[in-house]
C-alpha positions as MATLAB code, in Angstrom:
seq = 'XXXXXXXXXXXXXXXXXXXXXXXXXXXXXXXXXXXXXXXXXXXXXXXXXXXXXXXXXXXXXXXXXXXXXXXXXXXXXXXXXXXXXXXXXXXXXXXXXXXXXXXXXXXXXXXXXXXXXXXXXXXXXXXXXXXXXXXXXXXXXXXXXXXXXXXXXXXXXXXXXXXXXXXXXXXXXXXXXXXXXXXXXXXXXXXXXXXXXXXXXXXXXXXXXXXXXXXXXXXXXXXXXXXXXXXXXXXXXXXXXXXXXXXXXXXXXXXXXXXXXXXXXXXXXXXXXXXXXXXXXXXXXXXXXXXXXXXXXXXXXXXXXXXXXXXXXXXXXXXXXXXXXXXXXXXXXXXXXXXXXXXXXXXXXXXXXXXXXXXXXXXXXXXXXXXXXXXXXXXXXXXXXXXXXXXXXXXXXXXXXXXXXXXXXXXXXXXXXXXXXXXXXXXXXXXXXXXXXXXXXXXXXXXXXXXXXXXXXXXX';
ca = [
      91.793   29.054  202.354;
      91.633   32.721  203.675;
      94.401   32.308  205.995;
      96.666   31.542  203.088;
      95.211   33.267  200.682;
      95.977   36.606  202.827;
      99.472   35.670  203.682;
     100.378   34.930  200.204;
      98.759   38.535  199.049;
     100.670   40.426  201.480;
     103.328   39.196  200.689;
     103.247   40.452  197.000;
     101.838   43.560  197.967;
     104.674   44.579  200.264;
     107.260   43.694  197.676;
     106.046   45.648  195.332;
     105.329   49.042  198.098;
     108.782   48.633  198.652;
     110.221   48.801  195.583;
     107.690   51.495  194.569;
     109.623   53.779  197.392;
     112.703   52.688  195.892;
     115.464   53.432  197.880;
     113.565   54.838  200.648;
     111.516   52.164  201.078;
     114.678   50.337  202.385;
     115.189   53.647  204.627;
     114.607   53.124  208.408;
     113.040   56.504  208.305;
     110.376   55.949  206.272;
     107.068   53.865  207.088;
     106.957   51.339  204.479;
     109.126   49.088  206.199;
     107.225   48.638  208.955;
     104.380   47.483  206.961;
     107.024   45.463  205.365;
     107.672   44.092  208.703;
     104.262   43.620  210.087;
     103.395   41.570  206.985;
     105.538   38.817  207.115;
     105.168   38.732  211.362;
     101.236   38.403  210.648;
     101.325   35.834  208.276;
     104.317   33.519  209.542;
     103.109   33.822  213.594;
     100.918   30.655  212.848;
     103.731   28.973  211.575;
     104.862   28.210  207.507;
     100.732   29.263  206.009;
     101.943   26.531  203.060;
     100.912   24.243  206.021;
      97.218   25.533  205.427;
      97.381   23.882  202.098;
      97.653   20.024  203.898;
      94.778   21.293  206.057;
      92.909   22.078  202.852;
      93.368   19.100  200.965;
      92.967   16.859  204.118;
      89.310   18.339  204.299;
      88.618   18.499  201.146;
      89.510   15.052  199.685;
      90.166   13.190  203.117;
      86.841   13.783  204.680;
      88.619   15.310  207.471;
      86.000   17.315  209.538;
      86.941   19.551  212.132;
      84.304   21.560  215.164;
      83.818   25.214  213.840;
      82.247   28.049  216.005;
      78.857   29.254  214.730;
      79.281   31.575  211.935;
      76.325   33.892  213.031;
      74.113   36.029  210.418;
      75.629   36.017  207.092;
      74.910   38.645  205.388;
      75.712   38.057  201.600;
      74.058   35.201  199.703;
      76.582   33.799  197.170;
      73.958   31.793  195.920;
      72.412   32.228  192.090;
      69.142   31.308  193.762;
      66.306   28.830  193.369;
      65.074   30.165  190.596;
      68.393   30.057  189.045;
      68.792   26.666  190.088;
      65.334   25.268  188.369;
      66.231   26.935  185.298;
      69.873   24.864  185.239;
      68.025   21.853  186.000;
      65.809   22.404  182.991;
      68.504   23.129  180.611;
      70.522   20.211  181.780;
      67.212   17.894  181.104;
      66.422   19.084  178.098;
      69.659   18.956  176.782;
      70.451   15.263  177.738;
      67.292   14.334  176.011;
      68.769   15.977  173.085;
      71.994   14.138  172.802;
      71.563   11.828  169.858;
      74.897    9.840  168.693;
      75.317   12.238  165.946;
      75.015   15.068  168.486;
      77.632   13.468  170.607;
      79.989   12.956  168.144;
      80.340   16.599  167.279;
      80.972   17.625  171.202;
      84.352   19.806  171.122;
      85.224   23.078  172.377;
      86.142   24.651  169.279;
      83.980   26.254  166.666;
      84.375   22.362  165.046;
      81.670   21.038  167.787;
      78.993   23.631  166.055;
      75.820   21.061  165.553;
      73.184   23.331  163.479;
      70.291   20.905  164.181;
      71.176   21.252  168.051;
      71.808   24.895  167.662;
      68.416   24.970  166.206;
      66.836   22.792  168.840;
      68.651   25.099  171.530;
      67.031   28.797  170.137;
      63.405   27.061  169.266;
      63.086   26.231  173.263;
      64.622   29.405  174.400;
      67.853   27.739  175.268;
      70.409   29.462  172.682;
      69.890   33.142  174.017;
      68.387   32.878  177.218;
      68.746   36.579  178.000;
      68.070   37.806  174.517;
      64.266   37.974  175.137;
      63.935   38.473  170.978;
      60.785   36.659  169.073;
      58.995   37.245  172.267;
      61.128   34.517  174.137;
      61.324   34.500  178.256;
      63.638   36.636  179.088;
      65.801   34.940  181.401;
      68.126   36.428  184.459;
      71.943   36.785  184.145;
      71.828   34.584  187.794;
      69.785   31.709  185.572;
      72.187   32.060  182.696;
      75.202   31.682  185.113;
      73.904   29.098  186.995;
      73.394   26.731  183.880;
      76.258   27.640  182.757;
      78.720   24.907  183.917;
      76.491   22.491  182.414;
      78.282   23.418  178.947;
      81.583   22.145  179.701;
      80.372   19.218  182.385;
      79.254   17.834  179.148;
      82.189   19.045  177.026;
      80.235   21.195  174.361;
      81.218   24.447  172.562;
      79.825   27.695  173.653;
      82.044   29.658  171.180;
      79.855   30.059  168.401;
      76.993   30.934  170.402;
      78.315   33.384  172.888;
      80.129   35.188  169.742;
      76.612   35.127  168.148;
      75.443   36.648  171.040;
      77.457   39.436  171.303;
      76.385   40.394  167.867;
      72.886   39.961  168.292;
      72.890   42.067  171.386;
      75.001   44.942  169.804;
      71.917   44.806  167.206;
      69.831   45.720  170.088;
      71.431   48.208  171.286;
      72.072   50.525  168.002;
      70.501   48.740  164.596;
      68.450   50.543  162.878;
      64.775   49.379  163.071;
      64.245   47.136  160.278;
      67.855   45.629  160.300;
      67.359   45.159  164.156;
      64.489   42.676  163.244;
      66.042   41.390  160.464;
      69.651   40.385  162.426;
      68.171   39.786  165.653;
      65.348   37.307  164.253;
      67.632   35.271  162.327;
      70.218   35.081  165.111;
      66.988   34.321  167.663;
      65.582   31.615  165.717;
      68.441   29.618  165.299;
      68.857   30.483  161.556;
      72.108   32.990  161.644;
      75.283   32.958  163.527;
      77.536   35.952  163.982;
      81.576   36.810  164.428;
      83.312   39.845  165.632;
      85.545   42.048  162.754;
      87.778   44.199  165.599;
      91.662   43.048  165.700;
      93.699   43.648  162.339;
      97.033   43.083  162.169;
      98.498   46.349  163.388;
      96.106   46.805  165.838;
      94.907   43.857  168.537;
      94.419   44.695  171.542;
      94.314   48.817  170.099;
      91.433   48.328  168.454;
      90.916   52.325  167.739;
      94.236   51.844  165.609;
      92.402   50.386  163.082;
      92.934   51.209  159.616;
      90.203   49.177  157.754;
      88.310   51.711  155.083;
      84.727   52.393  154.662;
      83.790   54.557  152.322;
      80.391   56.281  151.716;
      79.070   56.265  148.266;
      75.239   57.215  148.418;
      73.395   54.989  150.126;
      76.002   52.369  150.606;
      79.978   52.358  151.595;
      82.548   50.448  149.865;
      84.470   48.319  152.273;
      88.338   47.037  151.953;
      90.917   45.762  154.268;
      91.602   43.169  156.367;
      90.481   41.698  159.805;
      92.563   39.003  162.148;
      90.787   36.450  164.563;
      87.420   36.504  162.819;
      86.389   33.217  164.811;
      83.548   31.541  163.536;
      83.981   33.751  160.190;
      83.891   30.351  158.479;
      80.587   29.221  159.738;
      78.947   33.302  160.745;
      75.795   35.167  158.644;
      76.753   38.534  160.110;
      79.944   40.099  161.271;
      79.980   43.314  163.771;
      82.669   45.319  162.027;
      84.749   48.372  163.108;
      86.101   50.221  160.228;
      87.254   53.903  160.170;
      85.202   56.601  157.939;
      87.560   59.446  158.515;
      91.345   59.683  159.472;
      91.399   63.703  159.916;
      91.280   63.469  163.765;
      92.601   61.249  166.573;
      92.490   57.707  165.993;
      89.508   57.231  168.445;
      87.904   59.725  166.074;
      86.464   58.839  162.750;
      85.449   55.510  163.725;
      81.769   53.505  161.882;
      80.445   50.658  163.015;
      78.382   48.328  161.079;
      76.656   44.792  161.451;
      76.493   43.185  158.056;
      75.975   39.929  156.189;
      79.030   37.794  155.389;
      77.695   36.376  152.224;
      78.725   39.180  150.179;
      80.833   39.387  146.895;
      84.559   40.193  148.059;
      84.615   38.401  151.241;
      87.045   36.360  151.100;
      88.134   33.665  154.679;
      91.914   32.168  155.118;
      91.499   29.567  158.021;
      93.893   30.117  161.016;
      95.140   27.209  163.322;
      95.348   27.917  166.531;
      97.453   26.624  169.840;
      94.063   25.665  171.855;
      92.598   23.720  168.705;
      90.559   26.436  167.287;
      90.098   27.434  163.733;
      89.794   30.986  163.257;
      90.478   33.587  160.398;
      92.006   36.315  158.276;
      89.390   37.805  156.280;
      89.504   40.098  153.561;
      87.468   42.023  151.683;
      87.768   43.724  148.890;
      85.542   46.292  147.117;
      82.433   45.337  149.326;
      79.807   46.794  148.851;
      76.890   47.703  151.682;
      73.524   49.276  152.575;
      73.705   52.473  154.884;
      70.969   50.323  156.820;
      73.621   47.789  158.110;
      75.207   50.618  160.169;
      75.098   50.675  163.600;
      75.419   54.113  165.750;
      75.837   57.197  163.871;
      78.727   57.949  161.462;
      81.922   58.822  163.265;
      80.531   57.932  166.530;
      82.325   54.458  166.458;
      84.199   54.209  169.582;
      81.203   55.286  171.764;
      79.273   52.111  169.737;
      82.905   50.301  170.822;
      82.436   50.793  174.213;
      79.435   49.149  174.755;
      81.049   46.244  173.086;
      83.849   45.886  174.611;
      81.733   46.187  178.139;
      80.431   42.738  177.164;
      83.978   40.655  176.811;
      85.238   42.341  179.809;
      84.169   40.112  182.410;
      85.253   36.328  183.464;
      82.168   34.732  184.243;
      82.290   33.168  180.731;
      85.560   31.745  181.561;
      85.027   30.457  185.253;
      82.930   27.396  184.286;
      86.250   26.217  182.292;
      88.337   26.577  185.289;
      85.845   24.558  187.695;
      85.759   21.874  185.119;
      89.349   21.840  185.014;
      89.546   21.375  189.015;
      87.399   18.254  188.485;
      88.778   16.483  185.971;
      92.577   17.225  187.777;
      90.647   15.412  190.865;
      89.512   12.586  189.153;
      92.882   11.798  187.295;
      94.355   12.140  190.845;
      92.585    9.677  192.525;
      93.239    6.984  189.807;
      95.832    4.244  191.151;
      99.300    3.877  189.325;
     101.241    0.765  188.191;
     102.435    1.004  191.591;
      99.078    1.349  193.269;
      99.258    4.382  195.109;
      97.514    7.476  193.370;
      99.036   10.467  192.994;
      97.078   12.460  195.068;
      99.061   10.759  197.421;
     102.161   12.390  196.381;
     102.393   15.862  199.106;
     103.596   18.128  196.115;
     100.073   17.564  194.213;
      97.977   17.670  196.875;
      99.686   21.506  197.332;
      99.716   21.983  193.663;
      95.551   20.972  194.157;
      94.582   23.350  196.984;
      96.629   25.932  195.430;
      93.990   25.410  192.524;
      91.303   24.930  194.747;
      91.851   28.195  196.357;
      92.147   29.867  193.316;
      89.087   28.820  191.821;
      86.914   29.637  194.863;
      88.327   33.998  194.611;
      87.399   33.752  190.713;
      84.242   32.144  191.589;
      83.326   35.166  194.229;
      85.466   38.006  191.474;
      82.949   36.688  188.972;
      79.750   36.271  191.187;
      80.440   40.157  192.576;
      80.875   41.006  188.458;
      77.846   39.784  187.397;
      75.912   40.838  190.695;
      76.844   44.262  189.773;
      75.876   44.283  186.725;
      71.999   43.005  187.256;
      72.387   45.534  190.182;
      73.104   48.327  188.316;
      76.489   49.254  190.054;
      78.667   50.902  187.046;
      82.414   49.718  188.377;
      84.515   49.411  185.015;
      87.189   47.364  187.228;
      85.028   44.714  188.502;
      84.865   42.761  184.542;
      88.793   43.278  184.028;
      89.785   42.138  187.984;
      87.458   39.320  187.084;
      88.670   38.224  183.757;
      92.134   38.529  184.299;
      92.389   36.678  187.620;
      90.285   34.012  186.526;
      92.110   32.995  183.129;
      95.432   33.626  184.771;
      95.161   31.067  187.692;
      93.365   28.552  185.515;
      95.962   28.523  183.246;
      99.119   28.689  185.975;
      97.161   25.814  188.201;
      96.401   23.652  184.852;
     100.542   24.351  184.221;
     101.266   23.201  187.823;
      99.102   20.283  186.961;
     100.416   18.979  183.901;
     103.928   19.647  185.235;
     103.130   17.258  188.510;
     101.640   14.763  185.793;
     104.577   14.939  183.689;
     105.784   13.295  181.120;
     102.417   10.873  181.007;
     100.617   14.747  180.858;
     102.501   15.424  177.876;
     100.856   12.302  175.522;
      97.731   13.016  174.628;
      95.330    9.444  174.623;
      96.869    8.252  178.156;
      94.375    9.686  180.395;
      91.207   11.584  179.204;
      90.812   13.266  182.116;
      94.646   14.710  182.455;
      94.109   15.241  178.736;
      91.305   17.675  180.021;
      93.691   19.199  182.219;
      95.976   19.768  179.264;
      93.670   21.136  177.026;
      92.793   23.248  179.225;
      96.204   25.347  179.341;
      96.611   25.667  176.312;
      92.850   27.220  176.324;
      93.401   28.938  179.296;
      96.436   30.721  177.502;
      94.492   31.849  174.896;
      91.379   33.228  177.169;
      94.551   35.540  178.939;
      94.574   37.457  175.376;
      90.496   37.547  174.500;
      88.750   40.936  174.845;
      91.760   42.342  175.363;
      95.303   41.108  177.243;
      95.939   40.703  180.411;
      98.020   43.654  180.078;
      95.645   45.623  179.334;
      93.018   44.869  181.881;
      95.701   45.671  184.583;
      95.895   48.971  182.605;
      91.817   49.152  183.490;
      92.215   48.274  187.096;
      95.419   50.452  187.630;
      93.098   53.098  186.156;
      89.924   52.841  186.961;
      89.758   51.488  190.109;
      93.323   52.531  192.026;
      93.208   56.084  190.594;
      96.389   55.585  188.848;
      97.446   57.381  185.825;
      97.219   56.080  182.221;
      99.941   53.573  181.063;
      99.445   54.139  177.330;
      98.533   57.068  175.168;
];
């Protein structure tokens, strides 16, 4: 998998240094094609390194074995750890005992397979918010979250109204005001309140400092109106962590409030949007609200510093990864399946590329995302490491569940044929979606380009 995963990345890498130099990249007299050179002799000495991929899928589906040399001291433990592990084993237990028929006939990944008895079930044992550590709960590690992670979709059940929840509750944490903090965060911890995000509008997605949405103080409460896109979970939240802007005499990062308020309000008003990966999400608007200075988080005007630490929490792919695992699985195990003609088509050469292709893929996200969340219960501030993660992760799942599909076409393209393939399928059109969440893809190469190759800013 490394020998092919290098050759392929230098090859990319020296296309594009050349054509950065331009013209003189093609010159004789400049260095660049020598590297140009050297690249394609290191990776094609071996021979074609697509040949790797037959090796790959011969050991990892065959049972091919082959003698390796001893490895010596390793010195990095990819592992979660035991403690990690016990805690994945006890959420997987206790949620199997959970799973009445009721239970299981809500299972979907939308907001739609939102069970509030579960839900409730979940945040009374400590399960909803692992990490949250509110109502004097165990705080669990970010290497026991991760590691029970993939439990979620083994089992096929929706994290998104949770981990949006989530995100509010912790923003409470970080910058509510004392008695709101116990008030949003209790709810939210004891399984009695859900939450959704009020950032993108629609002239401003991904910009989310363009926004235009009014809040205006009057006494001891402001007077809310405008509009927010992509509420998700809107329809089914208690509180929504909203960005408006308070003054519009500066620069657009300036002037920015933050608040976390209740949803129940008079002039709140939800318009359900439908949504390529099956989701149900919103346009909200509201219209003469009215709030209490206490549901402010952060000081006035101090919004985009409040942002930031937001936006630190969707920046990362470790939420995504379990998705793209699952995928690899369920693309196995509709491989393997004999056709009318008996042979399967993981017979066929061209899948069984298309397969360690995927394969490959998902083990670099898996290590992008392990190093990401290492980092962060390590303390090591590298903006890059969430964006590289992210936007690797939900690209490849979404080109390899494409390549997938594609092999399995056209019985890929009915849904009902095979539940596993329809997996596959599903997930594309997810994975499409995850490429635009917390920001684009476009703009996380922005964040690498910037923050971690010293390169100057795309965008104004």
């Amino acid at each position: 998998m490394a020998y092919w995963w290098a050759a392929h990345s230098v090859d990319q890498a020296v296309q594009h240094s050349v054509r950065t130099f331009g013209g003189y990249g093609l010159s004789l007299e400049y260095d660049v094609q020598l590297y140009f050179r050297r690249a394609k002799l290191l990776s094609l000495i071996a021979g074609d390194p697509n040949a790797e991929l037959d090796r790959i899928a011969a050991r990892l589906w065959d049972g091919e074995t082959v003698a390796l040399p001893r490895a010596g001291e390793v010195e990095i433990d990819f592992e979660w750890g035991a403690e990690a592990d016990a805690y994945a084993a006890e959420l997987r237990s206790f949620v199997e005992g959970q799973m009445t028929p009721d239970i299981e006939a809500k299972k979907h990944h939308s907001t739609a397979g939102h069970h509030p008895g579960f839900h409730k079930k979940l945040a009374e044992a400590g399960h909803a918010y692992p990490d949250l550590g509110a109502d004097g709960q165990k705080v669990r590690s970010r290497y026991e979250v991760m590691a029970a992670a993939p439990m979620w979709e083994d089992i096929g059940w929706t994290r998104t109204p949770i981990a949006v929840t989530e995100f509010v509750a912790k923003m409470a944490q970080l910058w509510s005001q004392p008695e709101t903090k116990e008030e949003i965060v209790g709810a939210i911890a004891r399984g009695e309140a859900l939450g959704a995000l009020g950032f993108s509008e629609p002239q401003s997605g991904s910009d989310v400092f363009g926004t235009k949405f009014s809040a205006v103080r009057d006494g001891d409460e402001w007077v809310l109106n405008g509009q927010k896109m992509f509420t998700t979970n809107g329809h089914q939240a208690d509180y929504i962590l909203m960005l408006t802007r308070t003054d519009n005499s500066g620069k657009k990062h300036q002037g920015l409030t933050m608040f976390i308020m209740p949803m129940k309000l008079p002039g709140i008003e939800l318009h359900p949007v439908y949504t390529l990966q099956d989701e149900k999400t919103n346009i909200t608007y509201f219209t003469d609200v009215r709030i209490s200075d206490r549901y402010r988080i952060g000081e006035v005007g101090d919004g985009a510093r409040v942002m930031a630490s937001a936006l630190g929490f969707e920046h990362g792919g470790s939420g995504y990864h379990a998705a793209q695992t699952a995928m690899m699985r369920r693309a196995l195990t509709w491989a393997r399946k004999p056709s009318g003609n008996g042979a399967a088509p993981i017979d066929n050469p061209f899948l069984r590329r298309v397969l360690a292709r995927a394969a490959i893929n998902d083990e670099v996200a898996d290590v992008l995302c392990r190093r990401q969340v290492w980092a962060d219960v390590e303390g090591i501030h590298d903006i890059s490491y969430g964006p590289m993660a992210k936007m690797f992760t939900t690209e490849t799942m979404y080109r390899d569940a494409s390549a997938i599909v594609e092999a399995g076409a056209p019985g890929s393209l009915v849904r009902g044929v095979d539940p596993d393939m329809d997996y596959v399928e599903t997930t594309m059109r997810r994975a499409i979606a995850m490429t635009v969440y917390g920001g684009t893809s476009e703009v996380h190469r922005s964040l690498i380009a910037e923050k971690s190759l010293g390169m100057p800013k795309s965008r104004s």
